[in-house]
Short mmCIF file of C-alpha atoms and ligand atoms in Angstrom, two decimals:
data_model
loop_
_atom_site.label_atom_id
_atom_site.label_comp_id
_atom_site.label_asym_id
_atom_site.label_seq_id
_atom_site.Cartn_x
_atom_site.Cartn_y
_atom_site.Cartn_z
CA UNK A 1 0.00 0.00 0.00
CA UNK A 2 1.41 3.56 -1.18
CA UNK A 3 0.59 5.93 2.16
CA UNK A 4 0.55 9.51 1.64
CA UNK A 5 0.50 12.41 3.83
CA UNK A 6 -0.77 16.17 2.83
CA UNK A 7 -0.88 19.24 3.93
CA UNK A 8 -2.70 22.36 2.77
CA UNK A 9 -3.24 26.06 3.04
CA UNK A 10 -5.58 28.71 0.99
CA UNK A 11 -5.10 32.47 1.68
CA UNK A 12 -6.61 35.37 0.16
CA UNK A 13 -3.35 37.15 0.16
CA UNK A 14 -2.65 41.15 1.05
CA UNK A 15 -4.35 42.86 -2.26
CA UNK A 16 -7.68 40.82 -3.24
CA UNK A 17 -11.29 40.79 -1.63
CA UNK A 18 -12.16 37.28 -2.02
CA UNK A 19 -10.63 34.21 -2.11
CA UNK A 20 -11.40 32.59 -6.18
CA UNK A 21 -8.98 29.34 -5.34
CA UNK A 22 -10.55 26.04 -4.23
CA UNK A 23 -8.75 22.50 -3.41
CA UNK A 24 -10.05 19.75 -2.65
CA UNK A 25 -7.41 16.60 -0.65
CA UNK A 26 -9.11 13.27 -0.30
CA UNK A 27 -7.84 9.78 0.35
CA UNK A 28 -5.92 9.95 -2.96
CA UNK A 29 -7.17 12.49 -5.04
CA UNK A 30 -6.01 15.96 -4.88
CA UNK A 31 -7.16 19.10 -6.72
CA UNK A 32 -5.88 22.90 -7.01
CA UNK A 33 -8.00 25.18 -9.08
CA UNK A 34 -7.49 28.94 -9.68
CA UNK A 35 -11.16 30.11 -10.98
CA UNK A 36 -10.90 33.53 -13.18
CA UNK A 37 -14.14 36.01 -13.97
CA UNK A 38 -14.08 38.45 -10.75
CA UNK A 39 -17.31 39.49 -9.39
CA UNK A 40 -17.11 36.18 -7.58
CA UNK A 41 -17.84 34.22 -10.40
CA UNK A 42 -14.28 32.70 -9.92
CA UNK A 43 -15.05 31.32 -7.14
CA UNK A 44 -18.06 29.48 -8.49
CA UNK A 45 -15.78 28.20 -11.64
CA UNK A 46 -13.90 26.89 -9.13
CA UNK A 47 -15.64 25.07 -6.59
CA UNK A 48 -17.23 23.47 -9.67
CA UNK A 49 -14.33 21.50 -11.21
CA UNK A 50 -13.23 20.78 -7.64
CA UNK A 51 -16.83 19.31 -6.35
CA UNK A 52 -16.83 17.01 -9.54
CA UNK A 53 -13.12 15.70 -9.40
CA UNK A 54 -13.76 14.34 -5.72
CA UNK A 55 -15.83 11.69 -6.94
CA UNK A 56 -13.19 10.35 -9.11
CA UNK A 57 -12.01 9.47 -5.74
CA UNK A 58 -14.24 6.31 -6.10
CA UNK A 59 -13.41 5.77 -9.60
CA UNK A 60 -12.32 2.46 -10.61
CA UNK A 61 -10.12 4.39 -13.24
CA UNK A 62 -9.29 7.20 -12.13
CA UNK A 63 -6.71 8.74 -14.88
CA UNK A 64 -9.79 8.09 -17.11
CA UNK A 65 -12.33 10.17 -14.21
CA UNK A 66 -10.32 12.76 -13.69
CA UNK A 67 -10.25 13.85 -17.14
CA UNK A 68 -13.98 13.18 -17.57
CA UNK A 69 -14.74 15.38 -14.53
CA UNK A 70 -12.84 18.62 -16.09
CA UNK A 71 -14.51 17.85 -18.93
CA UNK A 72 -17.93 17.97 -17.15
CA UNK A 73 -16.85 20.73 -15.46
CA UNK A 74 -15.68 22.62 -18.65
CA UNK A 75 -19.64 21.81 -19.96
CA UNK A 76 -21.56 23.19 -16.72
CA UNK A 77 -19.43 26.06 -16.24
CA UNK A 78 -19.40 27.27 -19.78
CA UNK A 79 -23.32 26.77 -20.06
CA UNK A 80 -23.86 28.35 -16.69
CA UNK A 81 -21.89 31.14 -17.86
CA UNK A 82 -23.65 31.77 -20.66
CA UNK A 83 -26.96 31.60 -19.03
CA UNK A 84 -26.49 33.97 -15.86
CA UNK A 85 -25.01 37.56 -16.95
CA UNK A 86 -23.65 37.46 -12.90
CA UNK A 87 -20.99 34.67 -13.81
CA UNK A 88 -20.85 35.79 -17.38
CA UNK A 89 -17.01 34.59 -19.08
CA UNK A 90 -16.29 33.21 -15.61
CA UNK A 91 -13.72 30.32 -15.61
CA UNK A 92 -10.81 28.04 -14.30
CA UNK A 93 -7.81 26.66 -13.89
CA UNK A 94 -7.13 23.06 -12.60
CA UNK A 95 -4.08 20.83 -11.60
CA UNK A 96 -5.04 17.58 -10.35
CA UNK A 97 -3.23 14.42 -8.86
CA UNK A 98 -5.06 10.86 -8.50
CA UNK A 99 -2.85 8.05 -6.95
CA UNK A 100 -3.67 4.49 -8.54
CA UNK A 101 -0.76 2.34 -6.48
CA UNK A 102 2.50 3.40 -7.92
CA UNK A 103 1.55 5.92 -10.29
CA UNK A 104 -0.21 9.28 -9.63
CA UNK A 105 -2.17 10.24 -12.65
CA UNK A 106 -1.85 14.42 -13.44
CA UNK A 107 -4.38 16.40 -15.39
CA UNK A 108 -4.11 19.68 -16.21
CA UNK A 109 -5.61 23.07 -17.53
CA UNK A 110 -3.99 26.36 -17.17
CA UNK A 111 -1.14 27.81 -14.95
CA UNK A 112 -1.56 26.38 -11.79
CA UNK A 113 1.40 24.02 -10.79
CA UNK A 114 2.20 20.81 -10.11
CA UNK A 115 5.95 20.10 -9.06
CA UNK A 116 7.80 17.46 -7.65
CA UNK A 117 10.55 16.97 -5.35
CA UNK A 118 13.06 13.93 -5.74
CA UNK A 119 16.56 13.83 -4.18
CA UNK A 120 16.41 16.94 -3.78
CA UNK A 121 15.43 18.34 -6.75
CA UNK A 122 12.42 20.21 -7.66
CA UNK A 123 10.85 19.93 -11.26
CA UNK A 124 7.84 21.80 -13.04
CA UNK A 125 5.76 18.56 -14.03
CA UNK A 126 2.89 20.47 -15.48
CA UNK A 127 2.94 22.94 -18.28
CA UNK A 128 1.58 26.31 -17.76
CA UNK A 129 -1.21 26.86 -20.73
CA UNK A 130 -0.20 30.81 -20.60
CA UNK A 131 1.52 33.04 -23.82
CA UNK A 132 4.36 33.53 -22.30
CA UNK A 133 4.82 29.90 -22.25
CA UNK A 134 3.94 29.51 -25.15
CA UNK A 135 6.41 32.30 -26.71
CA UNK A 136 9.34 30.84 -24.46
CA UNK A 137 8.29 27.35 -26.04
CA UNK A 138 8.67 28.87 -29.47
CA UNK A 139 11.79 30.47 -28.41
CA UNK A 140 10.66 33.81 -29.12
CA UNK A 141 11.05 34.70 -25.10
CA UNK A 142 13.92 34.06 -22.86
CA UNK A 143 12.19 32.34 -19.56
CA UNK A 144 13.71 35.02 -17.69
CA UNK A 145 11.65 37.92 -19.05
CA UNK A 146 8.56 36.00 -19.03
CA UNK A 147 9.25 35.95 -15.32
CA UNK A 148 8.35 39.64 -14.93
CA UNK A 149 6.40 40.02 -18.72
CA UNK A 150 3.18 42.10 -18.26
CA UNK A 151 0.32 39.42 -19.65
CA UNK A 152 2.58 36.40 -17.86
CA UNK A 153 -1.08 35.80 -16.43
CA UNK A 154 -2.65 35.71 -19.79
CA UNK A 155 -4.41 32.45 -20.26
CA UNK A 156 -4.33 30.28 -23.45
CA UNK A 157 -6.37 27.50 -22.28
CA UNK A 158 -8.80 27.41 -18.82
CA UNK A 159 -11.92 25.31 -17.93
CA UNK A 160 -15.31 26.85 -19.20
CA UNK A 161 -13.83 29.78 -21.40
CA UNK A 162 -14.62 27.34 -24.45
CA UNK A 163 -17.23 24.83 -25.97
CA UNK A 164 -14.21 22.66 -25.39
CA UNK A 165 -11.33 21.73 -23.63
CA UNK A 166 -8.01 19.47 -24.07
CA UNK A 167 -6.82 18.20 -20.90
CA UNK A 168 -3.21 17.78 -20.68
CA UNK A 169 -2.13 14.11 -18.89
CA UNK A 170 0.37 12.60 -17.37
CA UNK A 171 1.28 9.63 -15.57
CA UNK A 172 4.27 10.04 -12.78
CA UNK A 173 5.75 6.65 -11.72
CA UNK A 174 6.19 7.25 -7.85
CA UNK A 175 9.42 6.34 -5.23
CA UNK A 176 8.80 6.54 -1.69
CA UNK A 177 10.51 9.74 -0.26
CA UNK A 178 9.00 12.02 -3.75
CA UNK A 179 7.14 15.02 -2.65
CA UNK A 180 4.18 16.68 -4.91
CA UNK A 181 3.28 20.40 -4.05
CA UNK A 182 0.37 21.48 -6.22
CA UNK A 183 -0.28 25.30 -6.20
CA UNK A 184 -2.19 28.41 -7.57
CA UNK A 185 -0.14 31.11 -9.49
CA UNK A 186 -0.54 33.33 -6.18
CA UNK A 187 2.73 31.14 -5.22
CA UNK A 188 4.36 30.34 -8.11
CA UNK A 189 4.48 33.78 -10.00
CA UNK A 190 5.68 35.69 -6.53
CA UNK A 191 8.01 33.23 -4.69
CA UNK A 192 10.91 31.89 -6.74
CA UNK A 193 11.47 28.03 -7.12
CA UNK A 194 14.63 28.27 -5.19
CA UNK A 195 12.86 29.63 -2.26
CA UNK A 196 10.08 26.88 -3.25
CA UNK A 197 12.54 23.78 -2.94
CA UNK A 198 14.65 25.23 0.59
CA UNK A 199 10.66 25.14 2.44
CA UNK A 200 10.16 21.58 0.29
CA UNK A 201 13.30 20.50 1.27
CA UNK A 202 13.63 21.70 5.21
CA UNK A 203 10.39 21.44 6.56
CA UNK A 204 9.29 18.01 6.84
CA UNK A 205 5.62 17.95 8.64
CA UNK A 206 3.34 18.94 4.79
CA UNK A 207 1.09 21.35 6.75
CA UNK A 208 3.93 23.32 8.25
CA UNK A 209 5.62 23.65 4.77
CA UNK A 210 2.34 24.87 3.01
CA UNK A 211 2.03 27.80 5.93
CA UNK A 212 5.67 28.90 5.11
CA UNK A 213 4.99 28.87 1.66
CA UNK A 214 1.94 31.17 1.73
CA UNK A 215 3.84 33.50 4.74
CA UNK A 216 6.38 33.72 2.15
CA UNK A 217 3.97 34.80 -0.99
CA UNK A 218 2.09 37.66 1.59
CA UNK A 219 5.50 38.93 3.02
CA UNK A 220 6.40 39.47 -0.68
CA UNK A 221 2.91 41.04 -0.86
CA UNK A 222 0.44 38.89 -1.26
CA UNK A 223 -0.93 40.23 -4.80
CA UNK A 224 -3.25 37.08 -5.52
CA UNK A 225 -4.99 34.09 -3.99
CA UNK A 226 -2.46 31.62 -2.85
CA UNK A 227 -3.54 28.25 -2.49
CA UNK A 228 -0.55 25.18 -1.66
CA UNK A 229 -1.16 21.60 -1.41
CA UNK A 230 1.54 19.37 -0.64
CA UNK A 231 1.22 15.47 -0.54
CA UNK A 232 4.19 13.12 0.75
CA UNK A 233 4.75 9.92 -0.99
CA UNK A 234 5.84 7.39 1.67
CA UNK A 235 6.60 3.19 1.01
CA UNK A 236 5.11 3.09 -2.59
CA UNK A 237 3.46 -0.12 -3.46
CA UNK A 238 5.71 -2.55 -5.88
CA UNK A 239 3.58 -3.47 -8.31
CA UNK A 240 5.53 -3.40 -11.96
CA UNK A 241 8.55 -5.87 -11.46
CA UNK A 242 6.96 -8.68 -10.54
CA UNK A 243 6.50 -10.39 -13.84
CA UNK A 244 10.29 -10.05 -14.74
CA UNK A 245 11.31 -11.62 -11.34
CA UNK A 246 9.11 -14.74 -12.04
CA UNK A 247 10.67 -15.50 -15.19
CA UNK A 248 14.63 -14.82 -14.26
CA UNK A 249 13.99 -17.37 -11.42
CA UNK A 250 12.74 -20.65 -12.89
CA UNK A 251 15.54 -21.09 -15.72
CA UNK A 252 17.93 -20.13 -13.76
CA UNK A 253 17.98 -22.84 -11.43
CA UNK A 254 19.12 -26.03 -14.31
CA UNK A 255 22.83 -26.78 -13.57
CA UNK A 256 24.51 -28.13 -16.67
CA UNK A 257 28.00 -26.71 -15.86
CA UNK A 258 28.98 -25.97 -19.92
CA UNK A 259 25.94 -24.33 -20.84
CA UNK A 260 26.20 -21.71 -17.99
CA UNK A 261 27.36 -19.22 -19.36
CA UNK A 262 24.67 -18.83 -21.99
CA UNK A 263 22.00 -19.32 -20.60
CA UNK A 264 22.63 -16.66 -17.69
CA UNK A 265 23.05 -14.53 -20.79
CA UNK A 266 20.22 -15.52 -22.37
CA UNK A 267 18.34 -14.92 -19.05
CA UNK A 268 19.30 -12.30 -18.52
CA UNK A 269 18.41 -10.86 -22.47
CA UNK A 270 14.45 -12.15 -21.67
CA UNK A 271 13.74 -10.00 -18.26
CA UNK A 272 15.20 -7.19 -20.40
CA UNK A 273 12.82 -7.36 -23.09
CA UNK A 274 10.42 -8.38 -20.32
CA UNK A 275 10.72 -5.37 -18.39
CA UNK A 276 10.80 -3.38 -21.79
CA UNK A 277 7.67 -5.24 -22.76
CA UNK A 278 5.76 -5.00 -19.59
CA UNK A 279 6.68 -1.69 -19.54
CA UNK A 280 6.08 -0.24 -23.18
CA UNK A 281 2.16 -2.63 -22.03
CA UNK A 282 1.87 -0.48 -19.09
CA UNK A 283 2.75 2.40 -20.99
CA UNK A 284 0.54 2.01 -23.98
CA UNK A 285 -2.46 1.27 -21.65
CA UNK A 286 -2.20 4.22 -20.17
CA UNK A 287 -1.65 5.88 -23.63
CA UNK A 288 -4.76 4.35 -24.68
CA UNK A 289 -6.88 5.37 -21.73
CA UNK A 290 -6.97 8.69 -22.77
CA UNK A 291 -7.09 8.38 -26.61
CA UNK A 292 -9.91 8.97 -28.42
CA UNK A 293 -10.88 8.15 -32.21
CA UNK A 294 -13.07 7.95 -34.90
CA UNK A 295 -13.05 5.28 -36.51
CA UNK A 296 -15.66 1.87 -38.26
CA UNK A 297 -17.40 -0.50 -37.01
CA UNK A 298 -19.84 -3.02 -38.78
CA UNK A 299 -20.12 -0.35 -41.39
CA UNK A 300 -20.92 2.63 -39.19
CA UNK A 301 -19.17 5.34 -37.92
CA UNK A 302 -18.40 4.79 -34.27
CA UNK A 303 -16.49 6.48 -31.76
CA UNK A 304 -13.86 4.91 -29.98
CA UNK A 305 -11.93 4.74 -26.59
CA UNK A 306 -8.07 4.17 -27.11
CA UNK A 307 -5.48 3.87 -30.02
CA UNK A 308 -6.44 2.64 -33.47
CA UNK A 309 -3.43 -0.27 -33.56
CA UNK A 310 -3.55 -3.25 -31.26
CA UNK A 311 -0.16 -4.37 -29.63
CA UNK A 312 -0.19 -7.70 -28.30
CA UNK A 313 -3.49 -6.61 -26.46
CA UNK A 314 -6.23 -5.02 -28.00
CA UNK A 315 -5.89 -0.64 -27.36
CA UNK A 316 -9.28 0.23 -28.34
CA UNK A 317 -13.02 -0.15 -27.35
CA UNK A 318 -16.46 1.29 -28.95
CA UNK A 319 -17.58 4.12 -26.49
CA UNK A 320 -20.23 5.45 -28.90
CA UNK A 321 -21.83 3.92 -32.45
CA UNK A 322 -23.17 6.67 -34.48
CA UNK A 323 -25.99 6.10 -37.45
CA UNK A 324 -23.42 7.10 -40.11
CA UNK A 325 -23.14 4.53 -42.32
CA UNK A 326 -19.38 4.25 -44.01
CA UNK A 327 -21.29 4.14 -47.64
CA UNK A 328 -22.75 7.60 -46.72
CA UNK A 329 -19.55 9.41 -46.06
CA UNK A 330 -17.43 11.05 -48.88
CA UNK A 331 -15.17 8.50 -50.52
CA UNK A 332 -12.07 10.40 -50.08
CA UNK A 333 -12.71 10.38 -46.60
CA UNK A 334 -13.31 6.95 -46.03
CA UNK A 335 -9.48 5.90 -46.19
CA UNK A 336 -8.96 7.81 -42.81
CA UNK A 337 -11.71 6.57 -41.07
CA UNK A 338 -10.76 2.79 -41.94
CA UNK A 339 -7.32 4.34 -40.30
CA UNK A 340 -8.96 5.90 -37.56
CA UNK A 341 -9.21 9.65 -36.65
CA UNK A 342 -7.10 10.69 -33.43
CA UNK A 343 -9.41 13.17 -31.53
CA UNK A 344 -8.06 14.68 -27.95
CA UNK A 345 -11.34 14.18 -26.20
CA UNK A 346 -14.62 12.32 -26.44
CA UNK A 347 -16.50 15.62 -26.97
CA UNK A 348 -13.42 16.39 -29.77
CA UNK A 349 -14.38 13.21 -31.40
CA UNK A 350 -18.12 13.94 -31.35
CA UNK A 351 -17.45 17.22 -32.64
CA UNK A 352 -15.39 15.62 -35.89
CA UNK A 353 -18.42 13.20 -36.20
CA UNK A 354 -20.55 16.24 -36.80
CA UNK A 355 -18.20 17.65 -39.07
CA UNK A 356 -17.91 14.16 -41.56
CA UNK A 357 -18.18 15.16 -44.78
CA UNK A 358 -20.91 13.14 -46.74
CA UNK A 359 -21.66 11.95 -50.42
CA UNK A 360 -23.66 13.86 -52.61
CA UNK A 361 -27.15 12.07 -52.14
CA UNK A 362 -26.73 11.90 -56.67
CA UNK A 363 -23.57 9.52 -55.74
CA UNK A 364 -25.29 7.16 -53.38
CA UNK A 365 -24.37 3.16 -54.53
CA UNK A 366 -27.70 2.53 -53.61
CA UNK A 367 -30.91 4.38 -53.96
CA UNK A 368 -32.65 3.64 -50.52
CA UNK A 369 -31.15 6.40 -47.96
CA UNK A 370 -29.82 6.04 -44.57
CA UNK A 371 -31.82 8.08 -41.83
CA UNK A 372 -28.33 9.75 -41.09
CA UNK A 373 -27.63 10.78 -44.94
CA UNK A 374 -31.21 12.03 -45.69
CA UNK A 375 -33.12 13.79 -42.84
CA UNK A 376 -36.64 13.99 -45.40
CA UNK A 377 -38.75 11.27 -44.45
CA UNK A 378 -39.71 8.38 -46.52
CA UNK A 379 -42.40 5.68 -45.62
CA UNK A 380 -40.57 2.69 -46.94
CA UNK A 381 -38.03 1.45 -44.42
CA UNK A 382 -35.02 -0.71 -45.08
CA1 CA B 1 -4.48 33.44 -9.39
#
């Protein structure tokens, strides 16, 4: 069993009137969102993608529930924002962390933070969705003046600004000993990451090092919300290895005194590839747990769950089958359905289901239309 520990601290900081962060810290799920608008309506954004990613807590998947909840969050906060004039172009950031044994899974949207210390060192694991970024990405900005550039807080992607949202994922194999600290830009953008990794590093109790982190943001004047979560990672559970070590230990027992050499070679060559096997498995998995495509089956248009190539194990699953009939859709277009159509999200892959170019009715094979080519009704059926 993987035990954690976690700490946490919000603060409205010296300059603001309300507090727009929310976090949420369960059992193993752990949330930081930063919500934008003003008014208030921040706050709402907020507490909205935080109330839906605790119940990935119970998730059976939770890499997959943690992106579905932003994704539900993105919906109701966009629609409620349209509807209510008081919360009108109100949104949010989130960074969240969901521990599945060794692994915690990240998702991500905006420029909240999640870092992590190992041996010592602390690294930026998520990546801020801001145009500075961006321009220091393209190389067009040195990191050091995007440090103190005036629209550093400029978003280029939050939760409920858009229709739509991609969720940036990750999944972080875990020692025991690593640290996580997620965090709103209220400590990030005002306390340096040196000053970040001596609190990380020197105090040990998680509660005591969030409090010293926010002390630090408001004695540097507390111009935004600060909000600091930090979760310990103590005796992770082994789970990945075991495979390999079942399969060096049987050969390696026969005792035929010429042959030794060889075979302790050759045994040693399998729980390589094993490892690299089980691994790239593992790997792929997860890959495929948060692919989406468009692609055919039994002649229809369907939407699936995973990557369009099996290896070894099958990648993919049907998640939706649409009434789209292959025959229907422009020929040129067929090619790249039979090949499958990456999409970054289910509602992305809805979206370029809507968007499927079709025949001209004139070029039909077959006169008798499909309900999904031809909305004008006909009696005759089939
Ligand atoms: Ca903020």
């Amino acid at each position: 069993m993987t035990t954690l520990l976690w700490g946490a601290a919000t603060d409205v900081g010296r300059t603001r009137k309300g507090n727009e962060d929310s976090y949420f810290a369960g059992e193993r799920v752990f949330a930081v969102a930063d919500g934008l608008g003003g008014h208030r309506a921040g706050e709402v954004a907020s507490a909205i993608v935080v109330d839906l990613i605790a119940h990935v807590e119970q998730a059976p998947d939770p890499a997959a529930a943690l992106e579905q909840a932003i994704l539900e969050a993105n919906d109701t906060i966009f629609e409620r924002a349209q509807g209510d004039p008081q919360t009108s172009g109100m949104a949010t950031t989130v960074t969240a962390v969901a521990f599945n044994g060794n692994v915690a899974h990240l998702a991500h949207v905006g420029d909240s933070r999640c870092y992590l210390l190992r041996d010592g060192a602390l690294r930026q694991m998520s990546r801020d969705h801001t145009l500075v970024a961006r321009l220091v990405e393209e190389g067009s900005l040195t990191s050091e003046a995007a440090e103190t550039h005036p629209q550093r807080s400029v978003l280029t992607r939050a939760v409920g600004s858009e229709p739509a949202v991609a969720v940036d994922g990750d999944d972080v194999p875990l020692l025991s000993g690593d640290r996580l600290m997620l965090c709103s830009d209220g400590l990030s953008s005002v306390v340096s990451e040196d000053a970040i990794a001596g609190v990380l590093e020197s105090v040990t109790d998680p509660q005591h090092a969030c409090a010293q982190l926010v002390d630090q943001a408001n004695s540097l004047g507390g111009p935004d919300n600060i909000t600091v979560l930090i979760v310990d990672v103590q005796d992770v559970a082994a789970a990945a290895p075991q495979p390999t070590r079942s399969i060096m230990a049987s050969p390696g027992d026969g005792r035929r005194p010429k042959a030794r050499r060889l075979p302790r070679r050759a045994v040693a060559w399998t729980a390589v590839i094993a490892i690299v096997l089980v691994g790239s498995l593992i790997g792929l998995k997860a890959w495929a747990n948060r692919s989406w495509y468009v692609g055919v089956q039994d002649g229809r248009v369907a939407i699936y769950k995973g990557l369009p190539t099996d290896f070894i194990i099958s990648l993919s699953s049907v998640q939706e089958q649409t009434e789209i009939a292959v025959d229907t859709v422009a020929p040129y277009y067929r090619p790249r359905l039979t090949e499958g159509i990456r999409a970054e999200s289910l509602r992305a892959a809805r979206g370029l289901v809507a968007r499927i170019p079709l025949a001209p009715a004139a070029a039909l094979p077959t006169p008798t239309p499909t309900p999904a080519a031809t909305p004008t009704p006909t009696p005759t059926s089939t």
